[in-house]
């Protein structure tokens, strides 16, 4: 997490006693673990959004930072100026976006929960980046008739699973209509992956190109047998540890995602699908390959350039 966001969260949450937030964190964790569409907003009270900002926002921010970073690395031509964050909560995507694309000038958050908008707006109030400070926090409830404002990039992060099933496709279609680049992130569970896969299928059917993670627009080779997901390391703050009664200084946030663009661009040759297995003199990489298959590739010392690269490559990176 950037030092600036860490400090903003710390200043904003300093009034909360960990003992007051811990039961709320427990309730939210259980709710998010169970999944399923929400018939009413999950984040309602200041304590709900305080708990969310303390224990979830650092994790969703970490996932988004990785996702947007992969998209930007793969597609340096994107250089967006405007961003729309749909179901933006406390604004994790905004922080990740301006770090990825400092040229952003206009940020809009569409969010149903008033308390999330209030806290998100307070977090960005003292930010260095002018687009963060001037972000617009708009009340909006996604429904079948929702029309989204146009933007260069639209993010939908950890939202699809809260929407009733028939609405998911409509929201993805509307994102695709409104934005040049659509970013969908979900928890890295089999169910989250299936929702991302459904969004990916719709975006490709409407003529989109996949910027990341897939190195192709063919059918996902993992569907049915496995699920595509990635991992981002999250450093826990003291409050985060206290509200979760955790001892470790970090946690790994698992996520699934797709970034689809209107303008086609080059794909990565392959994408690393698991932690590489490294043994003396060799590394084994599980790859999603450009030809639409999932393969294991063994890289040995006999190929010194590839071996050196394989020592540094991580789960989620492009290969080579
Ligand atoms: C798990 S939070 C994710 C927040 C943020 N995108 C992030 O990544 O940290 C889900 C958010 O989606 C919002 N949301 C869910 N259903 C919505 C709807 N129908 N209309 C608008 N916002 C919605 C919730 O209020 C909540 O802020």
mmCIF file of C-alpha atoms and ligand atoms in Angstrom:
data_model
loop_
_atom_site.group_PDB
_atom_site.id
_atom_site.type_symbol
_atom_site.label_atom_id
_atom_site.label_comp_id
_atom_site.label_asym_id
_atom_site.label_seq_id
_atom_site.Cartn_x
_atom_site.Cartn_y
_atom_site.Cartn_z
ATOM 1 C CA UNK A 1 0.000 0.000 0.000
ATOM 2 C CA UNK A 2 1.280 3.472 -0.730
ATOM 3 C CA UNK A 3 2.494 5.406 2.279
ATOM 4 C CA UNK A 4 -0.061 8.089 1.472
ATOM 5 C CA UNK A 5 -3.024 5.695 1.550
ATOM 6 C CA UNK A 6 -1.678 3.978 4.673
ATOM 7 C CA UNK A 7 -1.504 7.341 6.446
ATOM 8 C CA UNK A 8 -4.932 8.451 5.206
ATOM 9 C CA UNK A 9 -6.463 5.209 6.524
ATOM 10 C CA UNK A 10 -4.638 5.532 9.815
ATOM 11 C CA UNK A 11 -5.787 9.155 10.309
ATOM 12 C CA UNK A 12 -9.353 8.316 9.361
ATOM 13 C CA UNK A 13 -9.633 5.208 11.530
ATOM 14 C CA UNK A 14 -7.792 6.479 14.555
ATOM 15 C CA UNK A 15 -11.051 7.183 16.422
ATOM 16 C CA UNK A 16 -12.153 3.538 16.212
ATOM 17 C CA UNK A 17 -11.330 1.137 19.011
ATOM 18 C CA UNK A 18 -10.261 -2.248 17.591
ATOM 19 C CA UNK A 19 -12.684 -3.924 20.006
ATOM 20 C CA UNK A 20 -15.569 -1.967 18.454
ATOM 21 C CA UNK A 21 -14.633 -2.891 14.874
ATOM 22 C CA UNK A 22 -13.672 -6.547 15.477
ATOM 23 C CA UNK A 23 -17.271 -7.908 15.670
ATOM 24 C CA UNK A 24 -18.202 -5.906 12.560
ATOM 25 C CA UNK A 25 -15.186 -7.340 10.732
ATOM 26 C CA UNK A 26 -16.305 -10.803 11.800
ATOM 27 C CA UNK A 27 -19.822 -10.189 10.483
ATOM 28 C CA UNK A 28 -18.583 -8.751 7.165
ATOM 29 C CA UNK A 29 -16.040 -11.589 6.712
ATOM 30 C CA UNK A 30 -18.760 -14.181 7.208
ATOM 31 C CA UNK A 31 -21.052 -12.360 4.774
ATOM 32 C CA UNK A 32 -18.368 -12.052 2.084
ATOM 33 C CA UNK A 33 -17.286 -15.676 2.563
ATOM 34 C CA UNK A 34 -20.845 -16.914 2.150
ATOM 35 C CA UNK A 35 -21.229 -14.806 -1.001
ATOM 36 C CA UNK A 36 -24.502 -14.466 -2.851
ATOM 37 C CA UNK A 37 -26.425 -11.451 -4.049
ATOM 38 C CA UNK A 38 -27.212 -8.775 -1.469
ATOM 39 C CA UNK A 39 -30.886 -7.830 -1.146
ATOM 40 C CA UNK A 40 -29.870 -4.668 0.734
ATOM 41 C CA UNK A 41 -26.581 -2.782 1.058
ATOM 42 C CA UNK A 42 -24.029 -4.657 3.184
ATOM 43 C CA UNK A 43 -22.175 -1.486 4.182
ATOM 44 C CA UNK A 44 -24.696 0.673 6.012
ATOM 45 C CA UNK A 45 -23.258 2.222 9.168
ATOM 46 C CA UNK A 46 -20.061 4.186 9.896
ATOM 47 C CA UNK A 47 -18.815 1.085 11.762
ATOM 48 C CA UNK A 48 -19.441 -1.078 8.661
ATOM 49 C CA UNK A 49 -17.354 1.174 6.430
ATOM 50 C CA UNK A 50 -14.742 1.709 9.154
ATOM 51 C CA UNK A 51 -14.343 -2.069 9.403
ATOM 52 C CA UNK A 52 -14.288 -2.397 5.607
ATOM 53 C CA UNK A 53 -11.612 0.277 5.274
ATOM 54 C CA UNK A 54 -9.540 -1.320 8.040
ATOM 55 C CA UNK A 55 -9.464 -4.901 6.804
ATOM 56 C CA UNK A 56 -10.782 -5.143 3.212
ATOM 57 C CA UNK A 57 -9.763 -1.956 1.452
ATOM 58 C CA UNK A 58 -6.010 -2.673 1.776
ATOM 59 C CA UNK A 59 -6.625 -6.070 0.179
ATOM 60 C CA UNK A 60 -8.855 -4.881 -2.666
ATOM 61 C CA UNK A 61 -6.387 -2.043 -3.271
ATOM 62 C CA UNK A 62 -3.509 -4.577 -3.477
ATOM 63 C CA UNK A 63 -5.423 -6.727 -5.962
ATOM 64 C CA UNK A 64 -6.331 -3.688 -8.077
ATOM 65 C CA UNK A 65 -2.788 -2.361 -8.014
ATOM 66 C CA UNK A 66 -1.589 -5.664 -9.422
ATOM 67 C CA UNK A 67 -4.394 -5.920 -11.985
ATOM 68 C CA UNK A 68 -3.995 -2.382 -13.310
ATOM 69 C CA UNK A 69 -0.209 -2.782 -13.269
ATOM 70 C CA UNK A 70 -0.466 -5.885 -15.457
ATOM 71 C CA UNK A 71 -2.817 -4.101 -17.861
ATOM 72 C CA UNK A 72 -0.557 -1.052 -18.076
ATOM 73 C CA UNK A 73 2.556 -3.185 -18.605
ATOM 74 C CA UNK A 74 0.864 -5.124 -21.374
ATOM 75 C CA UNK A 75 -0.773 -2.086 -22.974
ATOM 76 C CA UNK A 76 1.373 1.046 -22.563
ATOM 77 C CA UNK A 77 -0.832 2.671 -25.221
ATOM 78 C CA UNK A 78 -3.816 2.896 -22.852
ATOM 79 C CA UNK A 79 -2.903 6.138 -20.970
ATOM 80 C CA UNK A 80 -6.459 6.845 -19.706
ATOM 81 C CA UNK A 81 -7.603 10.320 -18.600
ATOM 82 C CA UNK A 82 -11.000 9.456 -17.098
ATOM 83 C CA UNK A 83 -12.018 6.613 -14.802
ATOM 84 C CA UNK A 84 -15.382 5.406 -13.538
ATOM 85 C CA UNK A 85 -15.364 3.130 -10.484
ATOM 86 C CA UNK A 86 -18.679 1.288 -10.278
ATOM 87 C CA UNK A 87 -19.662 0.041 -6.818
ATOM 88 C CA UNK A 88 -16.496 1.776 -5.712
ATOM 89 C CA UNK A 89 -17.048 1.454 -1.941
ATOM 90 C CA UNK A 90 -14.365 3.478 -0.167
ATOM 91 C CA UNK A 91 -12.424 4.067 -3.399
ATOM 92 C CA UNK A 92 -9.635 1.459 -3.425
ATOM 93 C CA UNK A 93 -9.585 1.516 -7.242
ATOM 94 C CA UNK A 94 -8.954 5.264 -7.373
ATOM 95 C CA UNK A 95 -5.758 4.967 -5.358
ATOM 96 C CA UNK A 96 -4.509 2.044 -7.432
ATOM 97 C CA UNK A 97 -5.453 3.808 -10.688
ATOM 98 C CA UNK A 98 -3.610 7.095 -10.123
ATOM 99 C CA UNK A 99 -0.492 5.166 -9.111
ATOM 100 C CA UNK A 100 -0.741 3.119 -12.294
ATOM 101 C CA UNK A 101 -1.796 5.965 -14.588
ATOM 102 C CA UNK A 102 -0.659 9.304 -13.107
ATOM 103 C CA UNK A 103 -2.081 11.062 -16.196
ATOM 104 C CA UNK A 104 -5.661 10.466 -14.971
ATOM 105 C CA UNK A 105 -7.482 13.772 -14.614
ATOM 106 C CA UNK A 106 -11.044 12.809 -13.734
ATOM 107 C CA UNK A 107 -12.298 10.108 -11.341
ATOM 108 C CA UNK A 108 -15.930 9.253 -10.637
ATOM 109 C CA UNK A 109 -17.179 6.754 -8.090
ATOM 110 C CA UNK A 110 -20.671 5.353 -8.403
ATOM 111 C CA UNK A 111 -21.721 3.805 -5.103
ATOM 112 C CA UNK A 112 -25.012 3.056 -3.377
ATOM 113 C CA UNK A 113 -23.764 3.164 0.245
ATOM 114 C CA UNK A 114 -23.686 6.702 1.586
ATOM 115 C CA UNK A 115 -21.293 5.923 4.436
ATOM 116 C CA UNK A 116 -18.797 4.374 2.002
ATOM 117 C CA UNK A 117 -18.909 7.499 -0.166
ATOM 118 C CA UNK A 118 -18.432 9.697 2.909
ATOM 119 C CA UNK A 119 -15.397 7.771 4.138
ATOM 120 C CA UNK A 120 -13.927 7.420 0.641
ATOM 121 C CA UNK A 121 -14.229 11.179 0.076
ATOM 122 C CA UNK A 122 -12.534 11.901 3.412
ATOM 123 C CA UNK A 123 -9.659 9.549 2.555
ATOM 124 C CA UNK A 124 -8.843 11.366 -0.700
ATOM 125 C CA UNK A 125 -9.363 14.884 0.699
ATOM 126 C CA UNK A 126 -5.675 15.425 1.479
ATOM 127 C CA UNK A 127 -4.192 13.324 -1.336
ATOM 128 C CA UNK A 128 -1.318 14.688 -3.404
ATOM 129 C CA UNK A 129 -2.785 13.717 -6.789
ATOM 130 C CA UNK A 130 -5.278 16.382 -7.950
ATOM 131 C CA UNK A 131 -7.551 13.805 -9.600
ATOM 132 C CA UNK A 132 -7.906 11.974 -6.273
ATOM 133 C CA UNK A 133 -8.738 15.178 -4.420
ATOM 134 C CA UNK A 134 -11.342 16.198 -6.981
ATOM 135 C CA UNK A 135 -12.942 12.741 -7.341
ATOM 136 C CA UNK A 136 -16.733 12.815 -7.670
ATOM 137 C CA UNK A 137 -18.652 10.515 -5.322
ATOM 138 C CA UNK A 138 -22.017 9.906 -6.914
ATOM 139 C CA UNK A 139 -24.944 8.051 -5.345
ATOM 140 C CA UNK A 140 -25.956 5.308 -7.734
ATOM 141 C CA UNK A 141 -27.792 2.014 -7.434
ATOM 142 C CA UNK A 142 -27.072 -0.411 -10.254
ATOM 143 C CA UNK A 143 -30.262 -1.721 -11.816
ATOM 144 C CA UNK A 144 -31.570 -2.992 -15.155
ATOM 145 C CA UNK A 145 -32.021 0.555 -16.500
ATOM 146 C CA UNK A 146 -28.695 1.959 -15.307
ATOM 147 C CA UNK A 147 -26.868 4.141 -17.815
ATOM 148 C CA UNK A 148 -23.236 4.754 -16.940
ATOM 149 C CA UNK A 149 -21.310 7.888 -17.887
ATOM 150 C CA UNK A 150 -18.595 7.453 -20.507
ATOM 151 C CA UNK A 151 -15.015 6.922 -19.290
ATOM 152 C CA UNK A 152 -11.702 5.754 -20.661
ATOM 153 C CA UNK A 153 -11.558 3.043 -17.967
ATOM 154 C CA UNK A 154 -14.338 1.524 -15.860
ATOM 155 C CA UNK A 155 -13.568 -0.649 -12.847
ATOM 156 C CA UNK A 156 -15.954 -3.127 -11.216
ATOM 157 C CA UNK A 157 -14.094 -4.537 -8.280
ATOM 158 C CA UNK A 158 -15.577 -7.134 -5.889
ATOM 159 C CA UNK A 159 -19.094 -6.058 -6.916
ATOM 160 C CA UNK A 160 -20.447 -8.657 -9.371
ATOM 161 C CA UNK A 161 -20.990 -11.244 -6.632
ATOM 162 C CA UNK A 162 -23.252 -8.848 -4.726
ATOM 163 C CA UNK A 163 -25.524 -8.287 -7.712
ATOM 164 C CA UNK A 164 -28.524 -10.511 -8.429
ATOM 165 C CA UNK A 165 -27.602 -12.939 -11.187
ATOM 166 C CA UNK A 166 -29.730 -11.494 -14.036
ATOM 167 C CA UNK A 167 -28.244 -8.042 -13.422
ATOM 168 C CA UNK A 168 -24.605 -9.162 -13.746
ATOM 169 C CA UNK A 169 -24.661 -9.537 -17.526
ATOM 170 C CA UNK A 170 -26.517 -6.250 -17.950
ATOM 171 C CA UNK A 171 -23.984 -4.364 -15.849
ATOM 172 C CA UNK A 172 -21.054 -5.880 -17.757
ATOM 173 C CA UNK A 173 -22.710 -4.955 -21.068
ATOM 174 C CA UNK A 174 -23.318 -1.419 -19.848
ATOM 175 C CA UNK A 175 -19.680 -1.111 -18.701
ATOM 176 C CA UNK A 176 -18.624 -2.242 -22.163
ATOM 177 C CA UNK A 177 -20.856 0.394 -23.738
ATOM 178 C CA UNK A 178 -19.594 3.189 -21.484
ATOM 179 C CA UNK A 179 -15.854 2.554 -21.305
ATOM 180 C CA UNK A 180 -12.957 1.860 -23.655
ATOM 181 C CA UNK A 181 -11.301 -0.378 -21.076
ATOM 182 C CA UNK A 182 -13.278 -2.539 -18.666
ATOM 183 C CA UNK A 183 -11.692 -3.983 -15.529
ATOM 184 C CA UNK A 184 -13.538 -6.684 -13.585
ATOM 185 C CA UNK A 185 -12.051 -8.077 -10.365
ATOM 186 C CA UNK A 186 -13.589 -10.737 -8.137
ATOM 187 C CA UNK A 187 -12.417 -12.880 -5.209
ATOM 188 C CA UNK A 188 -10.020 -15.627 -6.329
ATOM 189 C CA UNK A 189 -12.489 -18.397 -5.559
ATOM 190 C CA UNK A 190 -14.026 -20.831 -8.062
ATOM 191 C CA UNK A 191 -17.270 -18.801 -7.902
ATOM 192 C CA UNK A 192 -15.438 -15.490 -8.375
ATOM 193 C CA UNK A 193 -13.539 -16.960 -11.329
ATOM 194 C CA UNK A 194 -16.795 -18.167 -12.942
ATOM 195 C CA UNK A 195 -18.244 -14.657 -12.676
ATOM 196 C CA UNK A 196 -15.095 -13.195 -14.263
ATOM 197 C CA UNK A 197 -15.245 -15.837 -16.983
ATOM 198 C CA UNK A 198 -18.873 -14.956 -17.767
ATOM 199 C CA UNK A 199 -17.918 -11.250 -17.952
ATOM 200 C CA UNK A 200 -14.928 -12.123 -20.167
ATOM 201 C CA UNK A 201 -17.145 -14.112 -22.548
ATOM 202 C CA UNK A 202 -19.576 -11.203 -22.918
ATOM 203 C CA UNK A 203 -16.823 -8.635 -23.426
ATOM 204 C CA UNK A 204 -15.128 -10.801 -26.081
ATOM 205 C CA UNK A 205 -18.484 -11.465 -27.783
ATOM 206 C CA UNK A 206 -18.947 -7.689 -28.055
ATOM 207 C CA UNK A 207 -15.613 -7.396 -29.878
ATOM 208 C CA UNK A 208 -13.260 -6.663 -26.969
ATOM 209 C CA UNK A 209 -9.644 -7.691 -26.784
ATOM 210 C CA UNK A 210 -8.239 -9.103 -23.516
ATOM 211 C CA UNK A 211 -5.293 -7.048 -22.236
ATOM 212 C CA UNK A 212 -4.731 -9.236 -19.158
ATOM 213 C CA UNK A 213 -4.427 -11.839 -17.809
ATOM 214 C CA UNK A 214 -5.285 -14.074 -20.788
ATOM 215 C CA UNK A 215 -2.798 -14.247 -23.676
ATOM 216 C CA UNK A 216 -5.679 -14.918 -26.096
ATOM 217 C CA UNK A 217 -9.416 -14.516 -26.613
ATOM 218 C CA UNK A 218 -10.024 -18.258 -27.013
ATOM 219 C CA UNK A 219 -11.993 -20.313 -24.467
ATOM 220 C CA UNK A 220 -10.363 -20.489 -21.037
ATOM 221 C CA UNK A 221 -8.392 -23.766 -20.882
ATOM 222 C CA UNK A 222 -9.034 -24.025 -17.117
ATOM 223 C CA UNK A 223 -12.823 -23.881 -17.242
ATOM 224 C CA UNK A 224 -14.348 -26.957 -15.651
ATOM 225 C CA UNK A 225 -11.155 -28.421 -14.192
ATOM 226 C CA UNK A 226 -9.456 -25.592 -12.341
ATOM 227 C CA UNK A 227 -9.861 -21.881 -11.756
ATOM 228 C CA UNK A 228 -7.682 -19.002 -12.857
ATOM 229 C CA UNK A 229 -6.691 -16.746 -9.983
ATOM 230 C CA UNK A 230 -3.757 -14.737 -8.728
ATOM 231 C CA UNK A 231 -2.377 -13.442 -5.447
ATOM 232 C CA UNK A 232 -1.271 -10.093 -4.043
ATOM 233 C CA UNK A 233 0.625 -9.648 -0.794
ATOM 234 C CA UNK A 234 -1.009 -7.231 1.657
ATOM 235 C CA UNK A 235 0.989 -5.722 4.508
ATOM 236 C CA UNK A 236 -1.291 -5.563 7.544
ATOM 237 C CA UNK A 237 -1.424 -2.384 9.606
ATOM 238 C CA UNK A 238 -1.544 -2.657 13.413
ATOM 239 C CA UNK A 239 -5.314 -1.969 13.322
ATOM 240 C CA UNK A 240 -5.798 -4.604 10.611
ATOM 241 C CA UNK A 241 -4.021 -7.168 12.812
ATOM 242 C CA UNK A 242 -6.026 -6.161 15.869
ATOM 243 C CA UNK A 243 -9.459 -6.253 14.240
ATOM 244 C CA UNK A 244 -8.715 -9.678 12.753
ATOM 245 C CA UNK A 245 -6.886 -11.011 15.823
ATOM 246 C CA UNK A 246 -4.095 -11.867 13.393
ATOM 247 C CA UNK A 247 -0.434 -12.327 14.257
ATOM 248 C CA UNK A 248 1.167 -12.390 10.802
ATOM 249 C CA UNK A 249 2.272 -9.029 9.405
ATOM 250 C CA UNK A 250 0.811 -9.822 6.000
ATOM 251 C CA UNK A 251 -1.859 -11.773 4.170
ATOM 252 C CA UNK A 252 -2.241 -12.916 0.573
ATOM 253 C CA UNK A 253 -5.287 -11.642 -1.256
ATOM 254 C CA UNK A 254 -6.460 -14.065 -3.938
ATOM 255 C CA UNK A 255 -8.316 -12.568 -6.876
ATOM 256 C CA UNK A 256 -9.574 -13.321 -10.387
ATOM 257 C CA UNK A 257 -9.781 -10.640 -13.045
ATOM 258 C CA UNK A 258 -10.108 -9.587 -16.634
ATOM 259 C CA UNK A 259 -9.133 -6.362 -18.381
ATOM 260 C CA UNK A 260 -10.747 -5.943 -21.793
ATOM 261 C CA UNK A 261 -10.133 -3.118 -24.248
ATOM 262 C CA UNK A 262 -11.995 -1.725 -27.220
ATOM 263 C CA UNK A 263 -8.767 -1.162 -29.164
ATOM 264 C CA UNK A 264 -6.975 -4.472 -29.737
ATOM 265 C CA UNK A 265 -3.355 -4.800 -28.707
ATOM 266 C CA UNK A 266 -0.613 -7.400 -28.422
ATOM 267 C CA UNK A 267 -1.050 -10.224 -25.928
ATOM 268 C CA UNK A 268 1.505 -11.576 -23.526
ATOM 269 C CA UNK A 269 3.073 -14.712 -25.010
ATOM 270 C CA UNK A 270 2.030 -16.726 -21.925
ATOM 271 C CA UNK A 271 0.810 -16.035 -18.378
ATOM 272 C CA UNK A 272 2.176 -17.809 -15.277
ATOM 273 C CA UNK A 273 -0.761 -19.535 -13.563
ATOM 274 C CA UNK A 274 0.824 -20.808 -10.329
ATOM 275 C CA UNK A 275 3.770 -20.200 -8.049
ATOM 276 C CA UNK A 276 6.717 -21.489 -10.105
ATOM 277 C CA UNK A 277 8.239 -24.678 -8.698
ATOM 278 C CA UNK A 278 11.996 -24.185 -8.424
ATOM 279 C CA UNK A 279 14.500 -26.972 -7.861
ATOM 280 C CA UNK A 280 18.239 -27.054 -8.252
ATOM 281 C CA UNK A 281 19.004 -26.299 -11.881
ATOM 282 C CA UNK A 282 15.359 -26.158 -13.071
ATOM 283 C CA UNK A 283 12.085 -24.341 -12.760
ATOM 284 C CA UNK A 284 8.653 -25.629 -13.701
ATOM 285 C CA UNK A 285 6.121 -23.065 -14.863
ATOM 286 C CA UNK A 286 2.402 -23.655 -15.226
ATOM 287 C CA UNK A 287 1.397 -21.431 -18.128
ATOM 288 C CA UNK A 288 -1.654 -20.227 -19.954
ATOM 289 C CA UNK A 289 -0.253 -20.195 -23.478
ATOM 290 C CA UNK A 290 -1.042 -17.945 -26.402
ATOM 291 C CA UNK A 291 -2.528 -20.866 -28.344
ATOM 292 C CA UNK A 292 -5.307 -21.229 -25.753
ATOM 293 C CA UNK A 293 -3.891 -24.218 -23.870
ATOM 294 C CA UNK A 294 -2.597 -24.606 -20.303
ATOM 295 C CA UNK A 295 0.839 -26.242 -20.257
ATOM 296 C CA UNK A 296 3.699 -27.058 -17.899
ATOM 297 C CA UNK A 297 7.057 -25.817 -19.097
ATOM 298 C CA UNK A 298 10.333 -26.966 -17.586
ATOM 299 C CA UNK A 299 13.164 -24.467 -17.869
ATOM 300 C CA UNK A 300 16.616 -25.826 -17.130
ATOM 301 C CA UNK A 301 20.108 -24.440 -16.754
ATOM 302 C CA UNK A 302 20.875 -25.724 -20.214
ATOM 303 C CA UNK A 303 19.017 -22.651 -21.457
ATOM 304 C CA UNK A 304 20.815 -20.004 -19.346
ATOM 305 C CA UNK A 305 18.823 -16.933 -20.503
ATOM 306 C CA UNK A 306 15.464 -18.582 -19.927
ATOM 307 C CA UNK A 307 16.681 -20.078 -16.636
ATOM 308 C CA UNK A 308 17.752 -16.670 -15.338
ATOM 309 C CA UNK A 309 14.343 -15.234 -16.291
ATOM 310 C CA UNK A 310 12.566 -18.193 -14.663
ATOM 311 C CA UNK A 311 14.341 -17.502 -11.363
ATOM 312 C CA UNK A 312 12.649 -14.085 -11.167
ATOM 313 C CA UNK A 313 9.252 -14.744 -12.713
ATOM 314 C CA UNK A 314 6.278 -14.870 -10.344
ATOM 315 C CA UNK A 315 2.745 -16.181 -10.339
ATOM 316 C CA UNK A 316 0.671 -13.822 -12.487
ATOM 317 C CA UNK A 317 3.545 -12.473 -14.556
ATOM 318 C CA UNK A 318 3.755 -12.710 -18.322
ATOM 319 C CA UNK A 319 6.271 -15.237 -19.655
ATOM 320 C CA UNK A 320 8.840 -14.868 -21.057
HETATM 321 C C1 LIG B 1 -17.162 -5.623 -1.567
HETATM 322 S S1 LIG B 1 -17.497 -3.934 -1.862
HETATM 323 C C2 LIG B 1 -16.212 -3.479 -3.007
HETATM 324 C C3 LIG B 1 -15.869 -2.030 -2.912
HETATM 325 C C4 LIG B 1 -14.733 -1.579 -3.816
HETATM 326 N N1 LIG B 1 -15.072 -1.736 -5.213
HETATM 327 C C5 LIG B 1 -13.458 -2.305 -3.503
HETATM 328 O O1 LIG B 1 -12.936 -3.013 -4.383
HETATM 329 O O2 LIG B 1 -12.970 -2.183 -2.379
HETATM 330 C C6 LIG B 1 -18.907 -3.981 -2.921
HETATM 331 C C7 LIG B 1 -19.453 -2.583 -3.183
HETATM 332 O O3 LIG B 1 -20.436 -2.632 -4.215
HETATM 333 C C8 LIG B 1 -21.496 -1.808 -3.844
HETATM 334 N N2 LIG B 1 -22.706 -2.292 -4.505
HETATM 335 C C9 LIG B 1 -23.254 -3.530 -4.422
HETATM 336 N N3 LIG B 1 -24.391 -3.594 -5.127
HETATM 337 C C10 LIG B 1 -24.585 -2.364 -5.670
HETATM 338 C C11 LIG B 1 -25.590 -1.791 -6.484
HETATM 339 N N4 LIG B 1 -26.652 -2.508 -6.877
HETATM 340 N N5 LIG B 1 -25.465 -0.501 -6.845
HETATM 341 C C12 LIG B 1 -24.394 0.242 -6.453
HETATM 342 N N6 LIG B 1 -23.411 -0.241 -5.661
HETATM 343 C C13 LIG B 1 -23.506 -1.534 -5.275
HETATM 344 C C14 LIG B 1 -21.576 -1.977 -2.345
HETATM 345 O O4 LIG B 1 -22.318 -0.936 -1.717
HETATM 346 C C15 LIG B 1 -20.106 -1.986 -1.966
HETATM 347 O O5 LIG B 1 -19.612 -0.708 -1.722
#
